[in-house]
mmCIF file of N, CA, C and O in Angstrom:
data_model
loop_
_atom_site.group_PDB
_atom_site.id
_atom_site.type_symbol
_atom_site.label_atom_id
_atom_site.label_comp_id
_atom_site.label_asym_id
_atom_site.label_seq_id
_atom_site.Cartn_x
_atom_site.Cartn_y
_atom_site.Cartn_z
ATOM 1 N N MET A 1 0.858 -1.187 -0.002
ATOM 2 C CA MET A 1 0.033 0.001 0.002
ATOM 3 C C MET A 1 0.921 1.222 0.025
ATOM 4 O O MET A 1 1.877 1.323 0.722
ATOM 5 N N ASP A 2 0.527 2.246 -0.754
ATOM 6 C CA ASP A 2 1.222 3.420 -0.884
ATOM 7 C C ASP A 2 1.199 4.204 0.517
ATOM 8 O O ASP A 2 0.166 4.370 0.972
ATOM 9 N N PRO A 3 2.296 4.720 0.973
ATOM 10 C CA PRO A 3 2.343 5.391 2.267
ATOM 11 C C PRO A 3 1.498 6.689 2.241
ATOM 12 O O PRO A 3 0.855 7.045 3.259
ATOM 13 N N ILE A 4 1.486 7.361 1.139
ATOM 14 C CA ILE A 4 0.682 8.581 1.073
ATOM 15 C C ILE A 4 -0.803 8.255 1.182
ATOM 16 O O ILE A 4 -1.594 9.043 1.764
ATOM 17 N N PHE A 5 -1.254 7.134 0.617
ATOM 18 C CA PHE A 5 -2.626 6.743 0.715
ATOM 19 C C PHE A 5 -2.969 6.412 2.135
ATOM 20 O O PHE A 5 -4.052 6.791 2.607
ATOM 21 N N SER A 6 -2.113 5.760 2.852
ATOM 22 C CA SER A 6 -2.377 5.467 4.268
ATOM 23 C C SER A 6 -2.426 6.726 5.110
ATOM 24 O O SER A 6 -3.330 6.832 5.918
ATOM 25 N N LEU A 7 -1.575 7.689 4.815
ATOM 26 C CA LEU A 7 -1.611 8.940 5.519
ATOM 27 C C LEU A 7 -2.863 9.723 5.252
ATOM 28 O O LEU A 7 -3.460 10.227 6.179
ATOM 29 N N LEU A 8 -3.294 9.708 4.018
ATOM 30 C CA LEU A 8 -4.514 10.425 3.715
ATOM 31 C C LEU A 8 -5.784 9.750 4.300
ATOM 32 O O LEU A 8 -6.720 10.406 4.726
ATOM 33 N N SER A 9 -5.716 8.432 4.414
ATOM 34 C CA SER A 9 -6.792 7.725 4.992
ATOM 35 C C SER A 9 -6.902 8.101 6.556
ATOM 36 O O SER A 9 -8.026 8.309 7.094
ATOM 37 N N ILE A 10 -5.781 8.082 7.207
ATOM 38 C CA ILE A 10 -5.771 8.471 8.596
ATOM 39 C C ILE A 10 -6.264 9.892 8.805
ATOM 40 O O ILE A 10 -7.048 10.174 9.684
ATOM 41 N N LEU A 11 -5.711 10.737 7.940
ATOM 42 C CA LEU A 11 -6.135 12.172 8.026
ATOM 43 C C LEU A 11 -7.662 12.347 7.857
ATOM 44 O O LEU A 11 -8.297 13.128 8.535
ATOM 45 N N GLY A 12 -8.217 11.542 6.873
ATOM 46 C CA GLY A 12 -9.672 11.648 6.633
ATOM 47 C C GLY A 12 -10.455 11.168 7.828
ATOM 48 O O GLY A 12 -11.494 11.749 8.220
ATOM 49 N N ALA A 13 -9.958 10.098 8.519
ATOM 50 C CA ALA A 13 -10.654 9.544 9.716
ATOM 51 C C ALA A 13 -10.554 10.624 10.851
ATOM 52 O O ALA A 13 -11.564 10.821 11.597
ATOM 53 N N LEU A 14 -9.444 11.225 10.981
ATOM 54 C CA LEU A 14 -9.271 12.288 11.986
ATOM 55 C C LEU A 14 -10.186 13.504 11.756
ATOM 56 O O LEU A 14 -10.755 14.044 12.686
ATOM 57 N N ILE A 15 -10.322 13.839 10.503
ATOM 58 C CA ILE A 15 -11.220 14.995 10.202
ATOM 59 C C ILE A 15 -12.649 14.685 10.495
ATOM 60 O O ILE A 15 -13.381 15.427 11.049
ATOM 61 N N LEU A 16 -13.052 13.450 10.156
ATOM 62 C CA LEU A 16 -14.459 13.055 10.472
ATOM 63 C C LEU A 16 -14.668 13.001 11.990
ATOM 64 O O LEU A 16 -15.740 13.402 12.429
ATOM 65 N N GLY A 17 -13.672 12.546 12.684
ATOM 66 C CA GLY A 17 -13.856 12.537 14.172
ATOM 67 C C GLY A 17 -13.859 13.878 14.765
ATOM 68 O O GLY A 17 -14.600 14.215 15.715
ATOM 69 N N ALA A 18 -13.081 14.835 14.179
ATOM 70 C CA ALA A 18 -13.061 16.194 14.725
ATOM 71 C C ALA A 18 -14.326 16.973 14.455
ATOM 72 O O ALA A 18 -14.715 17.848 15.243
ATOM 73 N N ILE A 19 -15.022 16.670 13.325
ATOM 74 C CA ILE A 19 -16.244 17.454 13.043
ATOM 75 C C ILE A 19 -17.503 16.899 13.571
ATOM 76 O O ILE A 19 -18.527 17.515 13.561
ATOM 77 N N SER A 20 -17.409 15.615 14.101
ATOM 78 C CA SER A 20 -18.646 15.009 14.623
ATOM 79 C C SER A 20 -18.793 15.405 16.065
ATOM 80 O O SER A 20 -17.818 15.357 16.850
ATOM 81 N N PRO A 21 -20.007 15.717 16.476
ATOM 82 C CA PRO A 21 -20.284 16.095 17.882
ATOM 83 C C PRO A 21 -20.170 14.850 18.778
ATOM 84 O O PRO A 21 -20.561 13.842 18.389
ATOM 85 N N GLY A 22 -19.549 15.094 19.874
ATOM 86 C CA GLY A 22 -19.391 13.972 20.871
ATOM 87 C C GLY A 22 -19.881 14.408 22.229
ATOM 88 O O GLY A 22 -20.520 15.482 22.372
ATOM 89 N N PRO A 23 -19.538 13.642 23.251
ATOM 90 C CA PRO A 23 -19.985 13.985 24.610
ATOM 91 C C PRO A 23 -19.470 15.339 25.107
ATOM 92 O O PRO A 23 -20.191 16.057 25.794
ATOM 93 N N SER A 24 -18.271 15.676 24.729
ATOM 94 C CA SER A 24 -17.740 16.961 25.194
ATOM 95 C C SER A 24 -18.478 18.186 24.517
ATOM 96 O O SER A 24 -18.787 19.136 25.180
ATOM 97 N N PHE A 25 -18.842 17.989 23.269
ATOM 98 C CA PHE A 25 -19.676 19.046 22.613
ATOM 99 C C PHE A 25 -20.951 19.199 23.326
ATOM 100 O O PHE A 25 -21.475 20.330 23.515
ATOM 101 N N LEU A 26 -21.637 18.072 23.638
ATOM 102 C CA LEU A 26 -22.931 18.111 24.270
ATOM 103 C C LEU A 26 -22.818 18.702 25.687
ATOM 104 O O LEU A 26 -23.658 19.496 26.113
ATOM 105 N N PHE A 27 -21.765 18.380 26.418
ATOM 106 C CA PHE A 27 -21.516 18.957 27.727
ATOM 107 C C PHE A 27 -21.355 20.450 27.657
ATOM 108 O O PHE A 27 -21.988 21.223 28.428
ATOM 109 N N VAL A 28 -20.529 20.955 26.752
ATOM 110 C CA VAL A 28 -20.273 22.409 26.614
ATOM 111 C C VAL A 28 -21.545 23.097 26.181
ATOM 112 O O VAL A 28 -21.929 24.108 26.806
ATOM 113 N N THR A 29 -22.335 22.545 25.274
ATOM 114 C CA THR A 29 -23.515 23.185 24.795
ATOM 115 C C THR A 29 -24.569 23.211 25.893
ATOM 116 O O THR A 29 -25.242 24.211 26.114
ATOM 117 N N ARG A 30 -24.715 22.131 26.593
ATOM 118 C CA ARG A 30 -25.719 22.051 27.704
ATOM 119 C C ARG A 30 -25.338 23.080 28.827
ATOM 120 O O ARG A 30 -26.200 23.788 29.327
ATOM 121 N N THR A 31 -24.027 23.206 29.077
ATOM 122 C CA THR A 31 -23.617 24.101 30.142
ATOM 123 C C THR A 31 -23.847 25.564 29.688
ATOM 124 O O THR A 31 -24.350 26.370 30.478
ATOM 125 N N ALA A 32 -23.536 25.835 28.464
ATOM 126 C CA ALA A 32 -23.725 27.254 27.954
ATOM 127 C C ALA A 32 -25.252 27.622 27.985
ATOM 128 O O ALA A 32 -25.600 28.757 28.316
ATOM 129 N N VAL A 33 -26.113 26.657 27.611
ATOM 130 C CA VAL A 33 -27.550 26.960 27.530
ATOM 131 C C VAL A 33 -28.150 26.989 28.934
ATOM 132 O O VAL A 33 -28.951 27.904 29.272
ATOM 133 N N ALA A 34 -27.849 26.031 29.788
ATOM 134 C CA ALA A 34 -28.514 25.899 31.076
ATOM 135 C C ALA A 34 -27.934 26.843 32.083
ATOM 136 O O ALA A 34 -28.679 27.304 32.958
ATOM 137 N N VAL A 35 -26.618 27.179 32.012
ATOM 138 C CA VAL A 35 -26.069 27.968 33.083
ATOM 139 C C VAL A 35 -25.809 29.427 32.571
ATOM 140 O O VAL A 35 -26.564 30.320 32.903
ATOM 141 N N SER A 36 -24.761 29.584 31.779
ATOM 142 C CA SER A 36 -24.490 30.907 31.193
ATOM 143 C C SER A 36 -23.425 30.782 30.111
ATOM 144 O O SER A 36 -22.787 29.728 29.965
ATOM 145 N N ARG A 37 -23.268 31.803 29.389
ATOM 146 C CA ARG A 37 -22.250 31.802 28.325
ATOM 147 C C ARG A 37 -20.816 31.693 28.949
ATOM 148 O O ARG A 37 -19.990 30.981 28.403
ATOM 149 N N ARG A 38 -20.665 32.394 29.972
ATOM 150 C CA ARG A 38 -19.309 32.334 30.684
ATOM 151 C C ARG A 38 -18.986 30.897 31.146
ATOM 152 O O ARG A 38 -17.946 30.430 30.997
ATOM 153 N N ALA A 39 -19.989 30.216 31.728
ATOM 154 C CA ALA A 39 -19.844 28.837 32.156
ATOM 155 C C ALA A 39 -19.537 27.924 30.936
ATOM 156 O O ALA A 39 -18.739 26.999 31.024
ATOM 157 N N GLY A 40 -20.171 28.187 29.774
ATOM 158 C CA GLY A 40 -19.951 27.419 28.614
ATOM 159 C C GLY A 40 -18.517 27.598 28.057
ATOM 160 O O GLY A 40 -17.909 26.657 27.707
ATOM 161 N N VAL A 41 -18.063 28.857 28.116
ATOM 162 C CA VAL A 41 -16.689 29.095 27.704
ATOM 163 C C VAL A 41 -15.674 28.482 28.666
ATOM 164 O O VAL A 41 -14.675 27.865 28.186
ATOM 165 N N ALA A 42 -15.984 28.536 29.950
ATOM 166 C CA ALA A 42 -15.148 27.851 30.910
ATOM 167 C C ALA A 42 -15.093 26.332 30.660
ATOM 168 O O ALA A 42 -14.025 25.672 30.777
ATOM 169 N N ALA A 43 -16.253 25.721 30.389
ATOM 170 C CA ALA A 43 -16.318 24.320 30.082
ATOM 171 C C ALA A 43 -15.531 23.971 28.847
ATOM 172 O O ALA A 43 -14.775 22.966 28.823
ATOM 173 N N ALA A 44 -15.665 24.782 27.881
ATOM 174 C CA ALA A 44 -14.874 24.562 26.598
ATOM 175 C C ALA A 44 -13.419 24.688 26.828
ATOM 176 O O ALA A 44 -12.605 23.847 26.328
ATOM 177 N N ALA A 45 -12.959 25.643 27.640
ATOM 178 C CA ALA A 45 -11.526 25.828 27.933
ATOM 179 C C ALA A 45 -11.023 24.612 28.728
ATOM 180 O O ALA A 45 -9.959 24.143 28.503
ATOM 181 N N GLY A 46 -11.901 24.148 29.689
ATOM 182 C CA GLY A 46 -11.498 22.944 30.453
ATOM 183 C C GLY A 46 -11.342 21.701 29.593
ATOM 184 O O GLY A 46 -10.427 20.945 29.747
ATOM 185 N N MET A 47 -12.331 21.511 28.642
ATOM 186 C CA MET A 47 -12.217 20.361 27.776
ATOM 187 C C MET A 47 -10.934 20.499 26.848
ATOM 188 O O MET A 47 -10.261 19.484 26.665
ATOM 189 N N GLY A 48 -10.668 21.668 26.392
ATOM 190 C CA GLY A 48 -9.463 21.912 25.610
ATOM 191 C C GLY A 48 -8.190 21.602 26.403
ATOM 192 O O GLY A 48 -7.230 21.024 25.917
ATOM 193 N N LEU A 49 -8.139 22.101 27.609
ATOM 194 C CA LEU A 49 -6.971 21.895 28.435
ATOM 195 C C LEU A 49 -6.782 20.422 28.778
ATOM 196 O O LEU A 49 -5.675 19.924 28.782
ATOM 197 N N GLY A 50 -7.897 19.736 29.037
ATOM 198 C CA GLY A 50 -7.822 18.336 29.297
ATOM 199 C C GLY A 50 -7.333 17.548 28.078
ATOM 200 O O GLY A 50 -6.443 16.646 28.293
ATOM 201 N N ALA A 51 -7.839 17.834 26.966
ATOM 202 C CA ALA A 51 -7.355 17.169 25.713
ATOM 203 C C ALA A 51 -5.876 17.398 25.459
ATOM 204 O O ALA A 51 -5.160 16.551 25.043
ATOM 205 N N SER A 52 -5.517 18.684 25.687
ATOM 206 C CA SER A 52 -4.081 19.035 25.512
ATOM 207 C C SER A 52 -3.194 18.266 26.464
ATOM 208 O O SER A 52 -2.097 17.850 26.088
ATOM 209 N N THR A 53 -3.672 18.138 27.670
ATOM 210 C CA THR A 53 -2.878 17.399 28.711
ATOM 211 C C THR A 53 -2.708 15.934 28.315
ATOM 212 O O THR A 53 -1.593 15.376 28.425
ATOM 213 N N VAL A 54 -3.773 15.358 27.894
ATOM 214 C CA VAL A 54 -3.721 13.938 27.440
ATOM 215 C C VAL A 54 -2.723 13.827 26.249
ATOM 216 O O VAL A 54 -1.912 12.850 26.222
ATOM 217 N N CYS A 55 -2.797 14.695 25.300
ATOM 218 C CA CYS A 55 -1.895 14.695 24.158
ATOM 219 C C CYS A 55 -0.429 14.835 24.661
ATOM 220 O O CYS A 55 0.449 14.127 24.130
ATOM 221 N N LEU A 56 -0.236 15.758 25.494
ATOM 222 C CA LEU A 56 1.163 15.994 25.998
ATOM 223 C C LEU A 56 1.683 14.764 26.725
ATOM 224 O O LEU A 56 2.814 14.330 26.546
ATOM 225 N N LEU A 57 0.850 14.160 27.611
ATOM 226 C CA LEU A 57 1.256 12.947 28.297
ATOM 227 C C LEU A 57 1.549 11.746 27.293
ATOM 228 O O LEU A 57 2.475 10.980 27.484
ATOM 229 N N ALA A 58 0.741 11.711 26.258
ATOM 230 C CA ALA A 58 0.959 10.677 25.292
ATOM 231 C C ALA A 58 2.283 10.902 24.524
ATOM 232 O O ALA A 58 3.000 9.927 24.224
ATOM 233 N N LEU A 59 2.577 12.144 24.267
ATOM 234 C CA LEU A 59 3.853 12.433 23.541
ATOM 235 C C LEU A 59 5.018 12.091 24.465
ATOM 236 O O LEU A 59 6.071 11.677 23.958
ATOM 237 N N ILE A 60 4.962 12.276 25.742
ATOM 238 C CA ILE A 60 6.121 11.975 26.540
ATOM 239 C C ILE A 60 6.264 10.515 27.012
ATOM 240 O O ILE A 60 7.129 10.188 27.722
ATOM 241 N N GLY A 61 5.316 9.775 26.594
ATOM 242 C CA GLY A 61 5.434 8.340 26.790
ATOM 243 C C GLY A 61 4.792 7.718 27.938
ATOM 244 O O GLY A 61 5.172 6.624 28.454
ATOM 245 N N VAL A 62 3.768 8.330 28.542
ATOM 246 C CA VAL A 62 3.054 7.772 29.683
ATOM 247 C C VAL A 62 2.521 6.403 29.350
ATOM 248 O O VAL A 62 2.475 5.560 30.201
ATOM 249 N N ARG A 63 2.063 6.247 28.130
ATOM 250 C CA ARG A 63 1.501 5.010 27.700
ATOM 251 C C ARG A 63 2.490 3.856 27.875
ATOM 252 O O ARG A 63 2.153 2.773 28.396
ATOM 253 N N ALA A 64 3.679 4.106 27.532
ATOM 254 C CA ALA A 64 4.727 3.103 27.646
ATOM 255 C C ALA A 64 5.008 2.820 29.104
ATOM 256 O O ALA A 64 5.181 1.579 29.492
ATOM 257 N N VAL A 65 5.006 3.749 29.927
ATOM 258 C CA VAL A 65 5.281 3.543 31.400
ATOM 259 C C VAL A 65 4.090 2.749 31.937
ATOM 260 O O VAL A 65 4.318 1.814 32.751
ATOM 261 N N LEU A 66 2.849 3.125 31.663
ATOM 262 C CA LEU A 66 1.690 2.433 32.186
ATOM 263 C C LEU A 66 1.616 0.993 31.700
ATOM 264 O O LEU A 66 1.155 0.161 32.373
ATOM 265 N N ALA A 67 2.146 0.697 30.496
ATOM 266 C CA ALA A 67 2.079 -0.609 29.975
ATOM 267 C C ALA A 67 3.098 -1.518 30.761
ATOM 268 O O ALA A 67 2.841 -2.703 30.867
ATOM 269 N N GLU A 68 4.168 -0.901 31.226
ATOM 270 C CA GLU A 68 5.134 -1.655 31.981
ATOM 271 C C GLU A 68 4.798 -1.837 33.445
ATOM 272 O O GLU A 68 5.155 -2.825 34.095
ATOM 273 N N ALA A 69 4.063 -0.844 33.973
ATOM 274 C CA ALA A 69 3.741 -0.859 35.425
ATOM 275 C C ALA A 69 2.198 -1.024 35.571
ATOM 276 O O ALA A 69 1.494 0.019 35.640
ATOM 277 N N GLU A 70 1.745 -2.218 35.560
ATOM 278 C CA GLU A 70 0.227 -2.439 35.635
ATOM 279 C C GLU A 70 -0.309 -1.902 36.876
ATOM 280 O O GLU A 70 -1.450 -1.368 36.859
ATOM 281 N N TRP A 71 0.342 -1.960 37.972
ATOM 282 C CA TRP A 71 -0.142 -1.471 39.305
ATOM 283 C C TRP A 71 -0.400 0.027 39.207
ATOM 284 O O TRP A 71 -1.332 0.525 39.820
ATOM 285 N N LEU A 72 0.458 0.770 38.477
ATOM 286 C CA LEU A 72 0.267 2.202 38.305
ATOM 287 C C LEU A 72 -0.967 2.488 37.462
ATOM 288 O O LEU A 72 -1.833 3.409 37.755
ATOM 289 N N TYR A 73 -1.189 1.673 36.434
ATOM 290 C CA TYR A 73 -2.379 1.837 35.595
ATOM 291 C C TYR A 73 -3.637 1.616 36.357
ATOM 292 O O TYR A 73 -4.631 2.343 36.320
ATOM 293 N N ILE A 74 -3.647 0.566 37.196
ATOM 294 C CA ILE A 74 -4.859 0.314 37.986
ATOM 295 C C ILE A 74 -5.027 1.406 39.037
ATOM 296 O O ILE A 74 -6.222 1.822 39.272
ATOM 297 N N GLY A 75 -4.012 1.909 39.582
ATOM 298 C CA GLY A 75 -4.038 3.009 40.472
ATOM 299 C C GLY A 75 -4.723 4.250 39.900
ATOM 300 O O GLY A 75 -5.515 4.888 40.516
ATOM 301 N N PHE A 76 -4.296 4.530 38.674
ATOM 302 C CA PHE A 76 -4.881 5.699 37.979
ATOM 303 C C PHE A 76 -6.365 5.472 37.641
ATOM 304 O O PHE A 76 -7.199 6.390 37.744
ATOM 305 N N LYS A 77 -6.750 4.209 37.312
ATOM 306 C CA LYS A 77 -8.113 3.928 37.096
ATOM 307 C C LYS A 77 -8.984 4.125 38.359
ATOM 308 O O LYS A 77 -10.088 4.663 38.343
ATOM 309 N N LEU A 78 -8.418 3.666 39.491
ATOM 310 C CA LEU A 78 -9.119 3.800 40.773
ATOM 311 C C LEU A 78 -9.275 5.284 41.136
ATOM 312 O O LEU A 78 -10.300 5.720 41.611
ATOM 313 N N LEU A 79 -8.156 6.066 41.000
ATOM 314 C CA LEU A 79 -8.227 7.432 41.309
ATOM 315 C C LEU A 79 -9.244 8.204 40.345
ATOM 316 O O LEU A 79 -9.956 9.068 40.850
ATOM 317 N N GLY A 80 -9.272 7.807 39.117
ATOM 318 C CA GLY A 80 -10.212 8.412 38.196
ATOM 319 C C GLY A 80 -11.627 8.132 38.577
ATOM 320 O O GLY A 80 -12.525 8.956 38.524
ATOM 321 N N GLY A 81 -11.929 6.873 38.958
ATOM 322 C CA GLY A 81 -13.242 6.491 39.407
ATOM 323 C C GLY A 81 -13.650 7.208 40.732
ATOM 324 O O GLY A 81 -14.754 7.632 40.854
ATOM 325 N N ALA A 82 -12.700 7.299 41.595
ATOM 326 C CA ALA A 82 -12.993 8.055 42.858
ATOM 327 C C ALA A 82 -13.289 9.577 42.540
ATOM 328 O O ALA A 82 -14.154 10.163 43.174
ATOM 329 N N TYR A 83 -12.549 10.114 41.614
ATOM 330 C CA TYR A 83 -12.730 11.502 41.210
ATOM 331 C C TYR A 83 -14.139 11.678 40.633
ATOM 332 O O TYR A 83 -14.822 12.707 40.846
ATOM 333 N N LEU A 84 -14.613 10.680 39.843
ATOM 334 C CA LEU A 84 -15.895 10.835 39.268
ATOM 335 C C LEU A 84 -17.057 10.599 40.308
ATOM 336 O O LEU A 84 -18.141 11.183 40.169
ATOM 337 N N CYS A 85 -16.775 9.822 41.326
ATOM 338 C CA CYS A 85 -17.835 9.564 42.366
ATOM 339 C C CYS A 85 -17.874 10.678 43.389
ATOM 340 O O CYS A 85 -18.939 10.914 44.000
ATOM 341 N N TYR A 86 -16.790 11.413 43.609
ATOM 342 C CA TYR A 86 -16.717 12.413 44.648
ATOM 343 C C TYR A 86 -17.842 13.507 44.554
ATOM 344 O O TYR A 86 -18.492 13.766 45.531
ATOM 345 N N PRO A 87 -18.095 14.062 43.388
ATOM 346 C CA PRO A 87 -19.079 15.131 43.313
ATOM 347 C C PRO A 87 -20.516 14.633 43.720
ATOM 348 O O PRO A 87 -21.283 15.300 44.374
ATOM 349 N N ARG A 88 -20.820 13.379 43.356
ATOM 350 C CA ARG A 88 -22.122 12.873 43.682
ATOM 351 C C ARG A 88 -22.260 12.581 45.144
ATOM 352 O O ARG A 88 -23.301 12.830 45.832
ATOM 353 N N VAL A 89 -21.208 12.047 45.748
ATOM 354 C CA VAL A 89 -21.228 11.798 47.198
ATOM 355 C C VAL A 89 -21.323 13.050 47.964
ATOM 356 O O VAL A 89 -22.093 13.204 48.922
ATOM 357 N N ALA A 90 -20.572 14.026 47.531
ATOM 358 C CA ALA A 90 -20.642 15.413 48.198
ATOM 359 C C ALA A 90 -22.005 15.951 48.045
ATOM 360 O O ALA A 90 -22.503 16.611 48.983
ATOM 361 N N ARG A 91 -22.662 15.809 46.917
ATOM 362 C CA ARG A 91 -23.952 16.345 46.714
ATOM 363 C C ARG A 91 -24.979 15.639 47.620
ATOM 364 O O ARG A 91 -25.877 16.280 48.176
ATOM 365 N N LEU A 92 -24.865 14.387 47.741
ATOM 366 C CA LEU A 92 -25.747 13.623 48.651
ATOM 367 C C LEU A 92 -25.556 13.999 50.104
ATOM 368 O O LEU A 92 -26.548 14.086 50.885
ATOM 369 N N ALA A 93 -24.313 14.281 50.438
ATOM 370 C CA ALA A 93 -24.073 14.713 51.830
ATOM 371 C C ALA A 93 -24.671 16.047 52.155
ATOM 372 O O ALA A 93 -25.066 16.317 53.298
ATOM 373 N N ARG A 94 -24.746 16.931 51.128
ATOM 374 C CA ARG A 94 -25.337 18.244 51.263
ATOM 375 C C ARG A 94 -26.898 18.220 51.220
ATOM 376 O O ARG A 94 -27.513 19.303 51.509
ATOM 377 N N CYS A 95 -27.456 17.133 50.873
ATOM 378 C CA CYS A 95 -28.920 17.073 50.619
ATOM 379 C C CYS A 95 -29.634 17.344 51.960
ATOM 380 O O CYS A 95 -29.440 16.696 52.951
ATOM 381 N N GLN A 96 -30.564 18.280 51.885
ATOM 382 C CA GLN A 96 -31.317 18.691 53.086
ATOM 383 C C GLN A 96 -32.600 17.836 53.253
ATOM 384 O O GLN A 96 -33.054 17.543 54.366
ATOM 385 N N ASP A 97 -33.191 17.481 52.193
ATOM 386 C CA ASP A 97 -34.477 16.745 52.232
ATOM 387 C C ASP A 97 -34.190 15.251 52.246
ATOM 388 O O ASP A 97 -33.458 14.742 51.440
ATOM 389 N N ALA A 98 -34.891 14.565 53.115
ATOM 390 C CA ALA A 98 -34.819 13.136 53.142
ATOM 391 C C ALA A 98 -35.787 12.566 52.097
ATOM 392 O O ALA A 98 -36.811 13.074 51.844
ATOM 393 N N VAL A 99 -35.382 11.510 51.550
ATOM 394 C CA VAL A 99 -36.223 10.772 50.557
ATOM 395 C C VAL A 99 -37.101 9.794 51.278
ATOM 396 O O VAL A 99 -36.593 8.943 52.050
ATOM 397 N N VAL A 100 -38.345 9.880 51.083
ATOM 398 C CA VAL A 100 -39.305 8.900 51.707
ATOM 399 C C VAL A 100 -39.775 7.945 50.637
ATOM 400 O O VAL A 100 -40.231 8.360 49.543
ATOM 401 N N VAL A 101 -39.583 6.711 50.934
ATOM 402 C CA VAL A 101 -40.078 5.621 49.980
ATOM 403 C C VAL A 101 -41.371 5.143 50.477
ATOM 404 O O VAL A 101 -41.507 4.707 51.645
ATOM 405 N N VAL A 102 -42.433 5.218 49.671
ATOM 406 C CA VAL A 102 -43.743 4.688 50.011
ATOM 407 C C VAL A 102 -44.048 3.471 49.204
ATOM 408 O O VAL A 102 -43.955 3.478 47.927
ATOM 409 N N ARG A 103 -44.347 2.351 49.889
ATOM 410 C CA ARG A 103 -44.741 1.127 49.136
ATOM 411 C C ARG A 103 -46.211 1.054 48.902
ATOM 412 O O ARG A 103 -47.021 1.261 49.908
ATOM 413 N N ILE A 104 -46.643 0.810 47.757
ATOM 414 C CA ILE A 104 -48.080 0.706 47.461
ATOM 415 C C ILE A 104 -48.347 -0.737 47.271
ATOM 416 O O ILE A 104 -47.708 -1.416 46.419
ATOM 417 N N ARG A 105 -49.341 -1.264 47.965
ATOM 418 C CA ARG A 105 -49.652 -2.666 47.883
ATOM 419 C C ARG A 105 -50.802 -2.928 46.996
ATOM 420 O O ARG A 105 -51.744 -2.302 46.840
#
């Protein structure tokens, strides 16, 4: 296969992925509409910063390090899961109203 054809195929796939809306687009749009324009811009900046950080880490070879140290990979997964659970647990702790469950027979 011609190397230029392979490169153009990969470039085409990247362009399609870049123009298709994904979860980050929906998050930023929902935030901008539901909260404010400023919050939407902050969400977009956060998404961009996060993507840039992932790209930078990939460039410096974190993938290779995590492939060699499985315990570190598992640790990052656990920390990421805890980070995702923390806002919900904090919100439940701040909840003022008790939930009453009524059984209907």
